[in-house]
Short mmCIF file of C-alpha atoms and ligand atoms in Angstrom, two decimals:
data_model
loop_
_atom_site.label_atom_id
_atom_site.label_comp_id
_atom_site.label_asym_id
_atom_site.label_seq_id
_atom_site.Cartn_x
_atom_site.Cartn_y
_atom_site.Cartn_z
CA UNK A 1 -27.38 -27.07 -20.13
CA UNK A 2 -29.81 -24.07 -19.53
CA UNK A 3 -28.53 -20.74 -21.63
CA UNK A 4 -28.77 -17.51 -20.72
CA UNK A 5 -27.79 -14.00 -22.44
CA UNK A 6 -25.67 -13.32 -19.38
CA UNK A 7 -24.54 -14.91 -16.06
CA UNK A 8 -23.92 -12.59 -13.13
CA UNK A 9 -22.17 -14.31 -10.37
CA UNK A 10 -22.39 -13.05 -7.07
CA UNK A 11 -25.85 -11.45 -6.24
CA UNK A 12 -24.22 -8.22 -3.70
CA UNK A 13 -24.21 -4.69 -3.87
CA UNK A 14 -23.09 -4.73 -7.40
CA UNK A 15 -24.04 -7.96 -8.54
CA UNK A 16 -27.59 -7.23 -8.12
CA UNK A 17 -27.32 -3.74 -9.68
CA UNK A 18 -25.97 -5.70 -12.70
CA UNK A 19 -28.89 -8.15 -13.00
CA UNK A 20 -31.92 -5.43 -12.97
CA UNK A 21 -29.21 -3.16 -15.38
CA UNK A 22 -29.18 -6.31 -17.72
CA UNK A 23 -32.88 -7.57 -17.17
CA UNK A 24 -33.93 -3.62 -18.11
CA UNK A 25 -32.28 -4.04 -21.46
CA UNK A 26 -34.15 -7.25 -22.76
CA UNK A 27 -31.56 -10.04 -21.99
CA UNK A 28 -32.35 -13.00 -20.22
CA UNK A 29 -30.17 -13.12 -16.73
CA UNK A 30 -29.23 -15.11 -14.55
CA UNK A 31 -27.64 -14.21 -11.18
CA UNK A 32 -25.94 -17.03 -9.03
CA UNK A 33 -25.40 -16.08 -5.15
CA UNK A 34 -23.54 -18.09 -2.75
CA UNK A 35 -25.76 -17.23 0.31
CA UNK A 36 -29.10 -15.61 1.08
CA UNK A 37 -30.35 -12.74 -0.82
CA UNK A 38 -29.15 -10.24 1.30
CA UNK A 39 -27.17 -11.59 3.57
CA UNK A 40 -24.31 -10.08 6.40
CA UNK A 41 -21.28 -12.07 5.45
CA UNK A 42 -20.21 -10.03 2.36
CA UNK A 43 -19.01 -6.56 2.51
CA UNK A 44 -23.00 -5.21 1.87
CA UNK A 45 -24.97 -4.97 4.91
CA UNK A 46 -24.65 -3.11 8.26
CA UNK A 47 -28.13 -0.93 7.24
CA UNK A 48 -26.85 2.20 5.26
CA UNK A 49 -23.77 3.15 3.57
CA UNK A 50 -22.43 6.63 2.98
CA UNK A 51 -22.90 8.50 -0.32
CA UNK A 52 -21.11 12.13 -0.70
CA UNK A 53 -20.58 14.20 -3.66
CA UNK A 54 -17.77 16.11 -1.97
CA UNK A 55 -15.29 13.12 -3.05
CA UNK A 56 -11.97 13.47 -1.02
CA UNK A 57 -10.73 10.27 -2.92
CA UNK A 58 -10.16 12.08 -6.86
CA UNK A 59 -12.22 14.36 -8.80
CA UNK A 60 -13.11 11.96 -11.18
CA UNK A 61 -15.25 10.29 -9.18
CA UNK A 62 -17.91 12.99 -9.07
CA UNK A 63 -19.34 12.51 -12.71
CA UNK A 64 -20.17 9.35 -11.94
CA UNK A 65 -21.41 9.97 -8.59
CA UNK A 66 -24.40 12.04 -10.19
CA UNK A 67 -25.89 9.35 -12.58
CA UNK A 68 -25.30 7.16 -9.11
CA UNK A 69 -27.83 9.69 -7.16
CA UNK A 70 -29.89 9.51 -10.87
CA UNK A 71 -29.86 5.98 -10.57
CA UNK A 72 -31.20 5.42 -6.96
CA UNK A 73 -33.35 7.94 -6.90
CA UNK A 74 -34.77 5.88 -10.44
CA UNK A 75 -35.20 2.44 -8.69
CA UNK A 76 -36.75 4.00 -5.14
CA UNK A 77 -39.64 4.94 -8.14
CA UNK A 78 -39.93 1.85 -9.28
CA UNK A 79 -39.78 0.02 -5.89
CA UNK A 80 -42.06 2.94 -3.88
CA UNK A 81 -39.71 2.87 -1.28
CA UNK A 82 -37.02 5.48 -0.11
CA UNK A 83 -33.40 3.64 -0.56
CA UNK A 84 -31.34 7.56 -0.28
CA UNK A 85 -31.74 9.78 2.83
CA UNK A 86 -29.80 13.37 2.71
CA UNK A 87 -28.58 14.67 5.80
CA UNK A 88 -25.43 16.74 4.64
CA UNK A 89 -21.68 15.56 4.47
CA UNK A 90 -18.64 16.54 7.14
CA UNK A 91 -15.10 15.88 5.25
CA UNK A 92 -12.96 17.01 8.47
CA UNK A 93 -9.03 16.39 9.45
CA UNK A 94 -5.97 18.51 9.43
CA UNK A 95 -6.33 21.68 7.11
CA UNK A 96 -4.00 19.78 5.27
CA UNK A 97 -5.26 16.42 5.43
CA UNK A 98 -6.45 14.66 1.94
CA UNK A 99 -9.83 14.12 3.32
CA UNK A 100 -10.33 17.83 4.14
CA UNK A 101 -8.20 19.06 1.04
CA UNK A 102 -9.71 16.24 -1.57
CA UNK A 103 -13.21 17.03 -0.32
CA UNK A 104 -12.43 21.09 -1.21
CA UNK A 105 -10.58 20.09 -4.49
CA UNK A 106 -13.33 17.92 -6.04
CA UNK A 107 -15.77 20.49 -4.94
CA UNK A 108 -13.81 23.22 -6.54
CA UNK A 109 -12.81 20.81 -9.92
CA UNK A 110 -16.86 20.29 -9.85
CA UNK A 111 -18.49 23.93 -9.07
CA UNK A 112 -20.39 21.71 -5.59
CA UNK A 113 -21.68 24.09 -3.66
CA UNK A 114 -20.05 23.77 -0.32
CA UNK A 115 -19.11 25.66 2.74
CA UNK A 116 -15.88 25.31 4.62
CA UNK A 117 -16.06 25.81 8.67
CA UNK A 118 -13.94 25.89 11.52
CA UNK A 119 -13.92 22.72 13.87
CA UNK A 120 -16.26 25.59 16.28
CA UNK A 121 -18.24 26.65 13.53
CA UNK A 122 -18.79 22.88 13.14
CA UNK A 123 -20.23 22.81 16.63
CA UNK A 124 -22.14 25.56 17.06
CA UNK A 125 -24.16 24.21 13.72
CA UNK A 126 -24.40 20.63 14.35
CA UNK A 127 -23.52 20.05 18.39
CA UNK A 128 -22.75 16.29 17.77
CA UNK A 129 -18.83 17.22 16.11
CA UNK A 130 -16.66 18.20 18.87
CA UNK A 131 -13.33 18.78 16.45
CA UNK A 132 -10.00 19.99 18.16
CA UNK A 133 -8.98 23.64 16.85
CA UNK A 134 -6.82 22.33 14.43
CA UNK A 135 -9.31 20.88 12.40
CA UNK A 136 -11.04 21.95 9.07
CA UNK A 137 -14.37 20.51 7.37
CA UNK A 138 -16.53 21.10 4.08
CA UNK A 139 -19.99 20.77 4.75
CA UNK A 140 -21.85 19.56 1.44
CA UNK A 141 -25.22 19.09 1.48
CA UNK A 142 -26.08 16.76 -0.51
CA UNK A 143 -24.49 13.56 1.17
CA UNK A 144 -26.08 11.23 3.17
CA UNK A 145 -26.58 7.67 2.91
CA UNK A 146 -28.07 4.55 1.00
CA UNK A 147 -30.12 1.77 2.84
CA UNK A 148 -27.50 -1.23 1.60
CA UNK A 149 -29.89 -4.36 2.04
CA UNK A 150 -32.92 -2.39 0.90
CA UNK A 151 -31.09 -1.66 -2.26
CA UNK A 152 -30.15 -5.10 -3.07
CA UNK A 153 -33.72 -6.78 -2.18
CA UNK A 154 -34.98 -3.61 -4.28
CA UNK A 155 -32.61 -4.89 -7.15
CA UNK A 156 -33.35 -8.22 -7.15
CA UNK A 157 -37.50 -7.52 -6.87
CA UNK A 158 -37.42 -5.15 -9.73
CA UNK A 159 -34.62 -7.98 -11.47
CA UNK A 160 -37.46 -10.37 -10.85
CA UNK A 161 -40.23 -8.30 -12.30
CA UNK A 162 -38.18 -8.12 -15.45
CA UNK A 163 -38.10 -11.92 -16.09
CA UNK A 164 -34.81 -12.22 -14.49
CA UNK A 165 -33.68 -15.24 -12.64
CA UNK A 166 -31.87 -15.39 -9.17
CA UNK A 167 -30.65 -18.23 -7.60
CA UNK A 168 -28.99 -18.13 -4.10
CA UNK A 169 -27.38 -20.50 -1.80
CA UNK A 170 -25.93 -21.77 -5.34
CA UNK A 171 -22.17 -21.26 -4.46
CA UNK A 172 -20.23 -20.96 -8.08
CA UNK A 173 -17.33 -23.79 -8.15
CA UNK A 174 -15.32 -22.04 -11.86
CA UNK A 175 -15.89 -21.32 -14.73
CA UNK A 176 -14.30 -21.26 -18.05
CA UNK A 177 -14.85 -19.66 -21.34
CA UNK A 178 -15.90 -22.04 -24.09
CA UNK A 179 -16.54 -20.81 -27.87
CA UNK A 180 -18.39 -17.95 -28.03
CA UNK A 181 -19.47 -17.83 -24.35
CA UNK A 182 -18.62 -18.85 -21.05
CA UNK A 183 -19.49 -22.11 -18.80
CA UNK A 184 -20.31 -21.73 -15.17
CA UNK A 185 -20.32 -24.52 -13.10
CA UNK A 186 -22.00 -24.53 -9.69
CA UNK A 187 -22.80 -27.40 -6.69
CA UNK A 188 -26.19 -27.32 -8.25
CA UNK A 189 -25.00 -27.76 -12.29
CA UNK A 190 -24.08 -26.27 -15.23
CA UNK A 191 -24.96 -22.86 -17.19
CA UNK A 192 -23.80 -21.23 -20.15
CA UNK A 193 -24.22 -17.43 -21.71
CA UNK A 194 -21.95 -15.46 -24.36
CA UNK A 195 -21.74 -12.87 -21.13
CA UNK A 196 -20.86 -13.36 -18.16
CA UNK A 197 -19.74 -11.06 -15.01
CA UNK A 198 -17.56 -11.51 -11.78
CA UNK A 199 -19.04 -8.84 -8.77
CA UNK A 200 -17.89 -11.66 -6.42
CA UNK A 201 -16.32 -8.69 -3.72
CA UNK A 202 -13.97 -10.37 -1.46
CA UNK A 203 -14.08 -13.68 -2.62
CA UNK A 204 -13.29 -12.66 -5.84
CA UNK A 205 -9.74 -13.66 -6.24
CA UNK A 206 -11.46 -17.19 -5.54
CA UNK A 207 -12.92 -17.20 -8.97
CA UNK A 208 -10.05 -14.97 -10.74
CA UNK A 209 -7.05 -16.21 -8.74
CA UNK A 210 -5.04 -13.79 -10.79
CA UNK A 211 -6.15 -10.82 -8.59
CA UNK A 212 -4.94 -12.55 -5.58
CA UNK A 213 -2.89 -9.54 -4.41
CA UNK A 214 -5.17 -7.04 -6.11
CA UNK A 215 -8.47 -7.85 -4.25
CA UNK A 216 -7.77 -8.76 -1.17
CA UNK A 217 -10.56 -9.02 1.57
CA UNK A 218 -9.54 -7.13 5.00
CA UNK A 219 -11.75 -7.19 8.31
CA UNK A 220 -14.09 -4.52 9.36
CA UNK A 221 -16.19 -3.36 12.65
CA UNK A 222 -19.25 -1.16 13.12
CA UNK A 223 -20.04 0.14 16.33
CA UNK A 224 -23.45 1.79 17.40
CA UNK A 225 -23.54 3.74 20.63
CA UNK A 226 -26.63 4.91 21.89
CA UNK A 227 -26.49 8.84 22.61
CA UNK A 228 -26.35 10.61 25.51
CA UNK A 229 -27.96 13.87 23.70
CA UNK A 230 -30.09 12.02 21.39
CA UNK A 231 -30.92 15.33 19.93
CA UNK A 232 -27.72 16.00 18.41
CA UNK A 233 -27.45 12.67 16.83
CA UNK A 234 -30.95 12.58 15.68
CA UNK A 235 -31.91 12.25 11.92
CA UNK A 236 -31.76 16.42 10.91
CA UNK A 237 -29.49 17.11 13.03
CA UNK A 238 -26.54 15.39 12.32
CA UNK A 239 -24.52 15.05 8.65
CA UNK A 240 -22.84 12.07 7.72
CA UNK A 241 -18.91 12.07 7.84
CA UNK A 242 -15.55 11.25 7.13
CA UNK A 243 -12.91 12.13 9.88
CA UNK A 244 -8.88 11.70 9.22
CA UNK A 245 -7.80 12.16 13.00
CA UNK A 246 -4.55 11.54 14.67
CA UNK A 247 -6.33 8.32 16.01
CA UNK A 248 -7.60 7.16 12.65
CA UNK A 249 -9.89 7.89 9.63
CA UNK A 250 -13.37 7.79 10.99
CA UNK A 251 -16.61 7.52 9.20
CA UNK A 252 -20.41 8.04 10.46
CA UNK A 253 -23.87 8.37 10.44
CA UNK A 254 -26.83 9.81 12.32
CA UNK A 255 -29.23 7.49 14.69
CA UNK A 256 -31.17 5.05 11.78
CA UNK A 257 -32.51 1.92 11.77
CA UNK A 258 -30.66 0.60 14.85
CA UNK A 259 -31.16 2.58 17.77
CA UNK A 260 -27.57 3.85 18.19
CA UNK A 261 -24.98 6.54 16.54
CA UNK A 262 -23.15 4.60 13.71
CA UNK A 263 -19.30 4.49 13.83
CA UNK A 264 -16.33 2.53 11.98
CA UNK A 265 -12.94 3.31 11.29
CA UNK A 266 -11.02 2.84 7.73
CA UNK A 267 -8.93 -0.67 7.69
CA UNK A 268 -9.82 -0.64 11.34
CA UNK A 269 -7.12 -3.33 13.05
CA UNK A 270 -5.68 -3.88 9.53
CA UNK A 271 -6.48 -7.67 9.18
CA UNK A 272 -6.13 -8.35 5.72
CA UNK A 273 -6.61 -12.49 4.84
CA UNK A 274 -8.95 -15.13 2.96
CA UNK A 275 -12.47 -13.76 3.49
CA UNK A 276 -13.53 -17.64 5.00
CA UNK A 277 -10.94 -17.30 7.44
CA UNK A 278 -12.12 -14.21 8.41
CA UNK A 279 -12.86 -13.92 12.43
CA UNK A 280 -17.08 -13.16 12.44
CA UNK A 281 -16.96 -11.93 16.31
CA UNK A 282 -16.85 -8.54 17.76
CA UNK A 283 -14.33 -8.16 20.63
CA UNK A 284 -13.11 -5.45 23.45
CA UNK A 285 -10.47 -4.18 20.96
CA UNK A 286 -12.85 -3.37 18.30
CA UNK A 287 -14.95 -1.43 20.92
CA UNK A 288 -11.97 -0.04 22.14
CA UNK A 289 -10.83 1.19 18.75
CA UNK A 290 -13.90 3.12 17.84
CA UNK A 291 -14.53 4.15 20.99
CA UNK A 292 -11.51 6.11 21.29
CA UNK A 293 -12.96 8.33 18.32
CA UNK A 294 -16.31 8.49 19.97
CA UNK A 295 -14.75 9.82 23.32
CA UNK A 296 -12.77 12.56 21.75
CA UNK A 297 -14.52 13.55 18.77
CA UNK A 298 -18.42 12.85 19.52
CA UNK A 299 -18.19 12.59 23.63
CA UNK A 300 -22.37 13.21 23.49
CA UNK A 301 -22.52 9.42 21.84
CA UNK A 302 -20.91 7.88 24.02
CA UNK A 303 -23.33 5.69 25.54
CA UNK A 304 -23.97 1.93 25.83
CA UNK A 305 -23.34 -0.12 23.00
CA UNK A 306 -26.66 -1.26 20.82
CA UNK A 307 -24.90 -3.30 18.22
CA UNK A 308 -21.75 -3.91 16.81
CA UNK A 309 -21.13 -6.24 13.19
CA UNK A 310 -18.53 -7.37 10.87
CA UNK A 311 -17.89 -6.68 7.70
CA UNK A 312 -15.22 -7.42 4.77
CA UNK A 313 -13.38 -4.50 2.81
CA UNK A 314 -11.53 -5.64 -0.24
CA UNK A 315 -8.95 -4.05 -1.10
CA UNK A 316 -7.20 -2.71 -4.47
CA UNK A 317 -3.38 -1.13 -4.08
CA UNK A 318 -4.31 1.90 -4.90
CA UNK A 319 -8.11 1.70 -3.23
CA UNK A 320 -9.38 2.55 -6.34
CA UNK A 321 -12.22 0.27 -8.02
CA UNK A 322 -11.50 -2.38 -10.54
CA UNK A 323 -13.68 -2.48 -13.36
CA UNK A 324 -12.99 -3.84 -16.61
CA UNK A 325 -13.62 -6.32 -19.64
CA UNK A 326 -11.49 -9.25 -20.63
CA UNK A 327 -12.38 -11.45 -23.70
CA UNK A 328 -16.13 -12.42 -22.59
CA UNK A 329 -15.66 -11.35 -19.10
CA UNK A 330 -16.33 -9.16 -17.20
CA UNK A 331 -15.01 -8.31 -13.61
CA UNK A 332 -15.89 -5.41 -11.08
CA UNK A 333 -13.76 -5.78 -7.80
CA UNK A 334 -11.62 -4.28 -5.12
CA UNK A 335 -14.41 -1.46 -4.18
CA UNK A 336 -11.87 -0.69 -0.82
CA UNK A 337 -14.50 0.22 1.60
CA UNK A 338 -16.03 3.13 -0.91
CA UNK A 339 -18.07 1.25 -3.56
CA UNK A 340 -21.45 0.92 -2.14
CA UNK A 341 -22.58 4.47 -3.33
CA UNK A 342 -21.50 3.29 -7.19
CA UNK A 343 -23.50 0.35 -7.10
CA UNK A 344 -26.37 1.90 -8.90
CA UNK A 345 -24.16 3.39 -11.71
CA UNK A 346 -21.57 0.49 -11.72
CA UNK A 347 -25.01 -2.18 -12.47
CA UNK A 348 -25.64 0.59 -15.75
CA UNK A 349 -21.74 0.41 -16.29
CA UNK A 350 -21.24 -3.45 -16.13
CA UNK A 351 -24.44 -4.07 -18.47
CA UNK A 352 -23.14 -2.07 -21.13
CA UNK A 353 -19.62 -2.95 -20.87
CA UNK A 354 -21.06 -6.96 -20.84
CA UNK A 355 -23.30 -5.97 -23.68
CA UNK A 356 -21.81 -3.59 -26.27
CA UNK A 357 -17.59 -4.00 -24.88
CA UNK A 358 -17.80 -0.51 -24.09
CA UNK A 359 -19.19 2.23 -21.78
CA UNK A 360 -19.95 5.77 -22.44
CA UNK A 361 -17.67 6.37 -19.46
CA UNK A 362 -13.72 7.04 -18.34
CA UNK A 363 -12.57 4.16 -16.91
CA UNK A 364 -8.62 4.60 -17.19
CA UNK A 365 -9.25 4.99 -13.26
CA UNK A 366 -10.27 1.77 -12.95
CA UNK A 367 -8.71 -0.86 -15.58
CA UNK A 368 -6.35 -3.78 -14.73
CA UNK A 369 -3.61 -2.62 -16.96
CA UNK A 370 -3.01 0.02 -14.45
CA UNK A 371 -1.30 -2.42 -12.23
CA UNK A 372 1.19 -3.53 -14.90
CA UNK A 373 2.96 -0.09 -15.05
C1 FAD B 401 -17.89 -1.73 7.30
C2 FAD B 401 -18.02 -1.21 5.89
C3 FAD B 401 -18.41 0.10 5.71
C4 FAD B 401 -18.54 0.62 4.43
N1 FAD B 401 -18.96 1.91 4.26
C5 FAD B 401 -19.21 2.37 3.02
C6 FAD B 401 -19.83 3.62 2.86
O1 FAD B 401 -20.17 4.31 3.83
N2 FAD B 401 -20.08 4.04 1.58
C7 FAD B 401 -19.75 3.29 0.50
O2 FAD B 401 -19.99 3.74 -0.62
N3 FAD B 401 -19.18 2.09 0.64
C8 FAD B 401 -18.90 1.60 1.86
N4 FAD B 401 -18.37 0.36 2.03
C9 FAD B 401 -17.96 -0.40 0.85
C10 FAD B 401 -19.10 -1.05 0.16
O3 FAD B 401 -20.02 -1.57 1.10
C11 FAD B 401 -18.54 -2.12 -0.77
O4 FAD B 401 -17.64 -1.50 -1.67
C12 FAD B 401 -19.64 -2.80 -1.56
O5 FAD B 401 -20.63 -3.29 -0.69
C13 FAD B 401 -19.04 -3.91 -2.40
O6 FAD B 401 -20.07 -4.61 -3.08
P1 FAD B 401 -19.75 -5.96 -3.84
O7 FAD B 401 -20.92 -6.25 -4.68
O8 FAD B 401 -18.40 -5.87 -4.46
O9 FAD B 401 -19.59 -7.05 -2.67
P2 FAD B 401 -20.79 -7.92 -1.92
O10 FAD B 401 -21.93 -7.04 -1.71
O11 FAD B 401 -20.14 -8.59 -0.80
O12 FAD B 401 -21.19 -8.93 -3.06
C14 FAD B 401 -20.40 -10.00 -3.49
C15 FAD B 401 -21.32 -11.21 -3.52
O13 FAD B 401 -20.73 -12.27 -4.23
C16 FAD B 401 -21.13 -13.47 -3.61
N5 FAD B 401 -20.23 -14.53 -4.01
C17 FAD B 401 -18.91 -14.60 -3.75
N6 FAD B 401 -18.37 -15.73 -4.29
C18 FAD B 401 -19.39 -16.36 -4.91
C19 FAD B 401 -19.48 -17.59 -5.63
N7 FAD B 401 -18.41 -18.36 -5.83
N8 FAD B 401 -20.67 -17.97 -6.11
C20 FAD B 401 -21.77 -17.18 -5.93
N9 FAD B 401 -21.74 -16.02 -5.25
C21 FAD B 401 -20.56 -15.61 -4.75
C22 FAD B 401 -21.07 -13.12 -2.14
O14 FAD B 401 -21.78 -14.03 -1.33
C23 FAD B 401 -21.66 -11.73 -2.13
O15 FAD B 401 -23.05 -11.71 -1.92
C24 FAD B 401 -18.24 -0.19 3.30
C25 FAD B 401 -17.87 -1.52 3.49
C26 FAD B 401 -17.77 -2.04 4.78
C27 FAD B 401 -17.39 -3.46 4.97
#
């Protein structure tokens, strides 16, 4: 039975942070992936992914936001490519929304600079936002976003480079923890390391049935509209954001990669089920959906469609991550729709949990034994 130093199993966002993060210390790695490396079935592709210092969510993620922007800006070195654009970050809702007040709080808890404008302050700067008068935003400037797939090919290249190995299309059947290590069995054979790590995202409960009801996969849709004032939507122009409105908690991007404005909407028709059963087509409703945020709140996007994709959240109860160590294992799950960001600081963070037991980070946050209270 080939050995490793440490199995990683599920080659995603995080997964393939975890295998250059363990490669980079000297261990020999393997990472098992069920499909392509990347591939558009998981909850990691769909082009970019925000990343926002301003962090409406808690405080506490901030700290570990900044090794995150350390981190990328560390591996687009190594790869010579860019992987993190800044174009500025809109938190907007209610003045008393948590999106607006969390943004203000974490940048206050954090000393970010940050400036707070009026939904027609918010216009006159950057045309694209048409708010209604009720609405508040914190503009922070260092958001932006991440290329997802870029990162993870980056990963794995830089993995590879290291003497890692990768195998995908090598689906995981169980595993089981045997002596001093653990046994992972795929439809391919058997492997065996003293460490070994879960970043399976929403097929996760699959391998650790026990967080059936704390992981649990939920259907997504991105929309791209091409512009009807391309110059307001343009790269430059145009911040990320996050938008709690009456008609739902919008997120989006500038024009990138796909020729279109990028839109989605948190837990978007709220279909929550087994990530294999999960319907793979884009329909009228999900158009209609985002498009009633496009009409009201960005009317000079609302052009033709370009593209439109799936994608899988999964879900904690509290949408917080889950990241922990148990016995030989360990398991990084339910990043609810905000974990891409992390996934450079959660590789550092699952190699040295995997590898010493313990982190030089806080991570009452994010353990299991939260749930048991
Ligand atoms: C539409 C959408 C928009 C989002 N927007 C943002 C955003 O703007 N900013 C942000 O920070 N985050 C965002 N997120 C969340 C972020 O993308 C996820 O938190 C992150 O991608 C999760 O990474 P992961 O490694 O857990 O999952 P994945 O990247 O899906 O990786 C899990 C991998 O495990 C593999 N696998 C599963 N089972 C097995 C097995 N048995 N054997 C082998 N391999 C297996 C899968 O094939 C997959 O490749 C968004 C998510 C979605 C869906």
């Amino acid at each position: 039975m080939p050995e490793y130093d440490a199995i990683v199993v599920g080659v995603g966002g995080m997964g393939s942070a975890a295998v250059y993060e363990l490669a980079r210390r000297g261990l020999r790695v393997l990472g098992l992936e069920r499909y392509d490396i990347p591939h558009d079935l998981g909850s990691s592709h769909g082009v970019n992914r925000i990343i926002r210092l301003a962090y409406w969510e808690h405080p506490a993620y901030v700290p570990l936001l900044r090794r995150a922007y350390e981190l990328w800006r560390e591996l687009e070195n190594r790869a010579g490519e860019r992987l993190l654009f800044v174009t500025g970050s809109i938190d907007a809702g209610a003045a008393d929304s948590r999106t607006f007040t969390g943004s203000v709080r974490s940048c206050e808890a954090h000393g970010l600079p940050h400036e707070i404008l009026t939904a027609a302050a918010l216009q006159r700067r950057f045309p694209g936002y048409q708010l209604t008068p009720d609405m508040m935003a914190v503009y922070q400037a260092d958001g932006g976003f991440v290329l997802c797939e870029r990162a993870i090919v980056n990963y794995v290249e830089a993995a590879h480079a290291l003497g890692a190995h990768v195998h995908a299309r090598e689906p995981v059947v169980d595993w089981e923890e045997q002596g001093d290590g653990a046994v992972v069995r795929t439809e391919r054979g058997l492997y065996r390391a003293p460490r070994l790590i879960l970043t399976a995202g929403p097929w996760m409960s699959r391998l650790m049935p026990s967080l059936d009801a704390l992981a649990r996969p939920e259907r997504q849709v991105l929309l791209w509209t091409q512009p009807l004032r391309p110059d307001w939507f343009r790269m430059g122009a145009f911040p990320v954001f996050n938008l709690q409105a009456p008609e739902g908690h919008f997120y989006g991007f500038p024009v990138f990669g796909i020729p279109g404005f990028k839109v989605g909407c948190y837990h978007h028709l709220r279909q929550s089920g087994d990530a294999d059963a999960t319907d793979r087509s884009c329909h009228p409703e999900d158009e209609a959906l985002l498009r009633v945020g496009v009409r009201r709140y960005f009317p000079g996007a609302d052009g033709p469609v370009m593209a439109m994709k799936t994608c899988l959240f999964t879900n904690s109860p509290d949408e917080h991550f889950i990241i922990d160590r148990i016995n030989r294992v360990t398991i990084a799950a339910g990043f609810s729709g905000h974990g891409f960001k992390f996934c450079s600081v959660i590789g550092e963070i699952l190699a040295e949990l995997a590898i010493d037991g313990q982190t030089r980070w806080n991570l009452d946050l994010f353990r299991l034994s939260r749930f048991e209270k």
